[in-house]
Protein backbone atom coordinates (compact mmCIF):
# COMPACT_ATOMS: atom_id res chain seq x y z
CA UNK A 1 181.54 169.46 88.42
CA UNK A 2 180.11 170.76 91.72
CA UNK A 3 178.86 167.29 92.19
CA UNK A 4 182.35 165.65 92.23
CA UNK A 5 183.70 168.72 94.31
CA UNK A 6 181.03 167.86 97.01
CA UNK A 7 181.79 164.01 96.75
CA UNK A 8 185.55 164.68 96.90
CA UNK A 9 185.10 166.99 100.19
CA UNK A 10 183.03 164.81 102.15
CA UNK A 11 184.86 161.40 100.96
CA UNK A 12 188.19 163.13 101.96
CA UNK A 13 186.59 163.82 105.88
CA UNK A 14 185.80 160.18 105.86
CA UNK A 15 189.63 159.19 105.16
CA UNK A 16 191.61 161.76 106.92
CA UNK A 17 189.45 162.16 110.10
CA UNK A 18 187.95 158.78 110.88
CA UNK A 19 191.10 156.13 112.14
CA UNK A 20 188.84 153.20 110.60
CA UNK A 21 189.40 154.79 106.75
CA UNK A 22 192.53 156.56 106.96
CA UNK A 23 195.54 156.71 104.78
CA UNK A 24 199.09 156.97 104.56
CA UNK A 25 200.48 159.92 102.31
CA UNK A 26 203.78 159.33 100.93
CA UNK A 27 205.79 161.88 98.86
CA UNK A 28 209.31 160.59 97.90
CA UNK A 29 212.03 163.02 95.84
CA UNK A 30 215.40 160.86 94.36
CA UNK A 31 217.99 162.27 92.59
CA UNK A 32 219.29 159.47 90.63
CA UNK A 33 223.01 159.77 89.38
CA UNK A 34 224.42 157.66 86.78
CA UNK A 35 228.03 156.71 87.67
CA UNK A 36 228.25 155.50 84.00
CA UNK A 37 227.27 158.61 82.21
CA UNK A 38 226.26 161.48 83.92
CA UNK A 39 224.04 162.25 81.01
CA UNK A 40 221.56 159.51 81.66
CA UNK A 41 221.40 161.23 85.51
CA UNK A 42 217.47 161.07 86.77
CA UNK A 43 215.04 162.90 89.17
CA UNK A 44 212.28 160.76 90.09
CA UNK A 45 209.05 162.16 92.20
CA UNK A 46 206.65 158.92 93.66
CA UNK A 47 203.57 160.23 95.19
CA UNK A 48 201.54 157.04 97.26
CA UNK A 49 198.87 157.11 99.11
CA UNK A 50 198.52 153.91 101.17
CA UNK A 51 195.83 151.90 103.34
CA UNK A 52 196.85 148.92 105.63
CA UNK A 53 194.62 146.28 105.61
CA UNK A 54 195.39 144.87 109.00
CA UNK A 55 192.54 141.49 108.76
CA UNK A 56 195.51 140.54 105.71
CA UNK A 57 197.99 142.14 106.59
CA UNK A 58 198.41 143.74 103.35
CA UNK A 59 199.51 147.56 102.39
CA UNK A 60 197.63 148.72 99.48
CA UNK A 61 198.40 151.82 97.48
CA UNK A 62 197.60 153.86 94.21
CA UNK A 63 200.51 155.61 93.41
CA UNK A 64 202.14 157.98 90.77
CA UNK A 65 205.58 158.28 89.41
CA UNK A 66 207.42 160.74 87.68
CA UNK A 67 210.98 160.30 85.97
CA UNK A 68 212.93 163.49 84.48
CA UNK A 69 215.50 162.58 82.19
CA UNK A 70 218.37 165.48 82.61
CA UNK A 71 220.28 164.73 79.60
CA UNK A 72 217.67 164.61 77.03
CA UNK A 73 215.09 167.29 79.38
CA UNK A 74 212.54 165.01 78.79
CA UNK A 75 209.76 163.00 80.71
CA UNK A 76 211.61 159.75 80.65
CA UNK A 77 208.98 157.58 82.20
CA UNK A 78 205.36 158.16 83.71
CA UNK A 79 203.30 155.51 85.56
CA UNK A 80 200.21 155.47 87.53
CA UNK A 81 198.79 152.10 89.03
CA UNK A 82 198.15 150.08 91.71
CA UNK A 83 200.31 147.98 94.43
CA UNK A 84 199.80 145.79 97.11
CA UNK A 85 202.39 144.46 99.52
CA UNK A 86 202.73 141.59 102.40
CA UNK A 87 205.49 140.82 105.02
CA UNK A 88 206.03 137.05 104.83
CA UNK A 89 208.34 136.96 107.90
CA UNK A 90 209.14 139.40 110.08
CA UNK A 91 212.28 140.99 107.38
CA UNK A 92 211.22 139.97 104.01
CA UNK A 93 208.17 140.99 102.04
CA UNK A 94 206.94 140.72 98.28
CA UNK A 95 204.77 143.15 96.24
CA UNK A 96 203.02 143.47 93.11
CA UNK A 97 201.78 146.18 91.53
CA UNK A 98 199.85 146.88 87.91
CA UNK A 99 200.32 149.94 85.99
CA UNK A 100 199.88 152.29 83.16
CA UNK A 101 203.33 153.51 81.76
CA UNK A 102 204.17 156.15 78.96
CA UNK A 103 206.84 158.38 78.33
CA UNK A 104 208.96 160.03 75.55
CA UNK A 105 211.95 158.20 76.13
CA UNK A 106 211.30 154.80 76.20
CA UNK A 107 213.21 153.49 72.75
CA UNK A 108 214.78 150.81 74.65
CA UNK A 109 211.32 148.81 76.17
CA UNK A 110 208.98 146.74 75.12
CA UNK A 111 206.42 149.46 73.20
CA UNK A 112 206.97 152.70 71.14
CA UNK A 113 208.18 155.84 73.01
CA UNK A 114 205.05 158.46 73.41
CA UNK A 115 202.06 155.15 73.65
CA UNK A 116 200.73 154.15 77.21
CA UNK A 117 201.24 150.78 77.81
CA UNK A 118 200.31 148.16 81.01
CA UNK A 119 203.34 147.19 83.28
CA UNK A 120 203.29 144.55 86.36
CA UNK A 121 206.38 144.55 88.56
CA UNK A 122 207.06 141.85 90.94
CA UNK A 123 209.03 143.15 94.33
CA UNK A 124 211.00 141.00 96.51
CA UNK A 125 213.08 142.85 99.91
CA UNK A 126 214.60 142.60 102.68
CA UNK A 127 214.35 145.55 105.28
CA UNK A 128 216.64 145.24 108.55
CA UNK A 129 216.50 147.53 111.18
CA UNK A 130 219.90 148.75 112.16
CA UNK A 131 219.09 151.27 115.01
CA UNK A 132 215.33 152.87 115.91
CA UNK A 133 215.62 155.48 112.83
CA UNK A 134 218.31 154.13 110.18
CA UNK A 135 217.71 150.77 108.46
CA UNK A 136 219.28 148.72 105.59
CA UNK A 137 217.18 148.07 103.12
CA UNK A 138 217.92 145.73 99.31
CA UNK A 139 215.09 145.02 96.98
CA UNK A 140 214.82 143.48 93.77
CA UNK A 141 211.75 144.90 90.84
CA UNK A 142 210.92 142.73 87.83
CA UNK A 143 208.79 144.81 85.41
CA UNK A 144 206.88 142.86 82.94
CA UNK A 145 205.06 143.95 79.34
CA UNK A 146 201.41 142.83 79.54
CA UNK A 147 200.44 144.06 76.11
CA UNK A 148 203.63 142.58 74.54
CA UNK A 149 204.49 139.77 76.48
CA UNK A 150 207.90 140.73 77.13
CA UNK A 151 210.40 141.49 80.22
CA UNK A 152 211.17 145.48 80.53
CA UNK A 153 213.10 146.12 83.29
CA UNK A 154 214.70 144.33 86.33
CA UNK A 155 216.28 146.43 88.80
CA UNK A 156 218.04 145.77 92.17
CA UNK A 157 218.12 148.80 95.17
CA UNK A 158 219.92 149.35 98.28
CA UNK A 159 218.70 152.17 100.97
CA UNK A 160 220.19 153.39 104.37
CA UNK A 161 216.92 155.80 105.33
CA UNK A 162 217.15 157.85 108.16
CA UNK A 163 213.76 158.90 110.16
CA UNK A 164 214.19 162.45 111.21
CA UNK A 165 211.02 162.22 112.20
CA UNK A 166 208.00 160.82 111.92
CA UNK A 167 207.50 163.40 108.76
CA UNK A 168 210.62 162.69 107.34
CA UNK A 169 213.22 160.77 106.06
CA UNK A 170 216.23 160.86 104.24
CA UNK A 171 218.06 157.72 102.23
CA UNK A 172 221.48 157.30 99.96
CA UNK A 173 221.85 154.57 98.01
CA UNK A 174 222.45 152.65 94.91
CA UNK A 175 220.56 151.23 92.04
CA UNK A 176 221.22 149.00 89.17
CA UNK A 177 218.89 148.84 86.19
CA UNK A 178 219.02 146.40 83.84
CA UNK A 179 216.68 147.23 80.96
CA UNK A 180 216.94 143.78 79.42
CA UNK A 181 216.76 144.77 76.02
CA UNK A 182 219.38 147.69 75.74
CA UNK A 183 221.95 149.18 78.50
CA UNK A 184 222.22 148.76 82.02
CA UNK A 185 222.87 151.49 84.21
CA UNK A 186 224.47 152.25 87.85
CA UNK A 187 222.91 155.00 89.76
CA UNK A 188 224.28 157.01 93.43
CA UNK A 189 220.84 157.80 94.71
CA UNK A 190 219.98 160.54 97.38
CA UNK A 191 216.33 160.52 98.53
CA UNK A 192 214.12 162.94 100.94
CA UNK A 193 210.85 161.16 102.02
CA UNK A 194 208.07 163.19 103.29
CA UNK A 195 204.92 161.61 105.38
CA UNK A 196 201.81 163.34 105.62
């Protein structure tokens, strides 16, 4: 255990003090509110940590996400994975990321509620600039089944973030979730951003 603490401490100088390794931290909060049924409302928590690799010009990140379900209390979805995303021109960009996903409320996917599972999501976006801190933003996330075989989610997102600073942002905006094999819903969305 001391072993790992020592390799964790001096890795970490390498990322956070030399430019060449270093990382973007990203810690995003959403409160998700279903215009539907306010019982299916959501808090979501994604945690990212990110590396640009500028020869590519590809962002890379391992990131975390954690949904609360408020009407049941329960853990509605947890994933953990990997991403990597280009810009293609100088508005639109495409992603992909793999991931594990459990959760205890997860009747309506692809695989039985309380097993992990492995999840790819294809992203597609658009992201215009509308002044130097607020900017429109409309994405579309395909989720596919890799153990089954089968479609889980698609999902379509709109964000107006505004940069406060360069520590933080703030966003409203909508989402649609389709979950393919059960009910859709329609979500307001509120969002605080923090960079570290």
């Amino acid at each position: 255990m001391k072993l790992l603490s020592g390799i964790i401490i001096i890795l970490a100088q390498f990322i956070f003090l030399n430019p060449a390794y270093s990382v973007d931290i990203k810690d995003k909060s959403s409160f998700l509110l279903d215009i539907r049924n306010k019982d299916n409302s959501i808090y979501l928590n994604r945690l990212s940590v990110s590396k640009n690799i500028s020869k590519y010009d590809i962002k890379t990140s391992i990131f975390g996400e954690f949904q609360w379900h408020f009407g049941t209390s329960k853990w509605d979805k947890i994933t953990s994975g990997i991403e990597a995303k280009k810009y293609l021109l100088k508005y639109f960009y495409c992603g992909e990321s793999v991931h594990f996903i459990s959760g205890q409320m997860l009747d309506y996917m692809t695989f039985d509620p309380g097993n992990m599972s492995v999840e790819a999501t294809t992203k597609l976006g658009l992201n215009f600039p509308l002044t130097k801190k607020l900017s429109f933003k409309i994405r579309n996330e395909y989720s596919y089944n890799l153990e089954k075989g089968a479609a889980g989610l698609n999902e379509v997102f709109i964000d107006i973030p505004y940069e406060f600073n360069e520590n933080l942002d703030f966003a409203i905006g909508w989402r649609h979730t389709d979950r393919i094999h059960a009910f859709d819903s329609d979500y307001a969305t509120t969002s605080i951003i923090l960079h570290f």
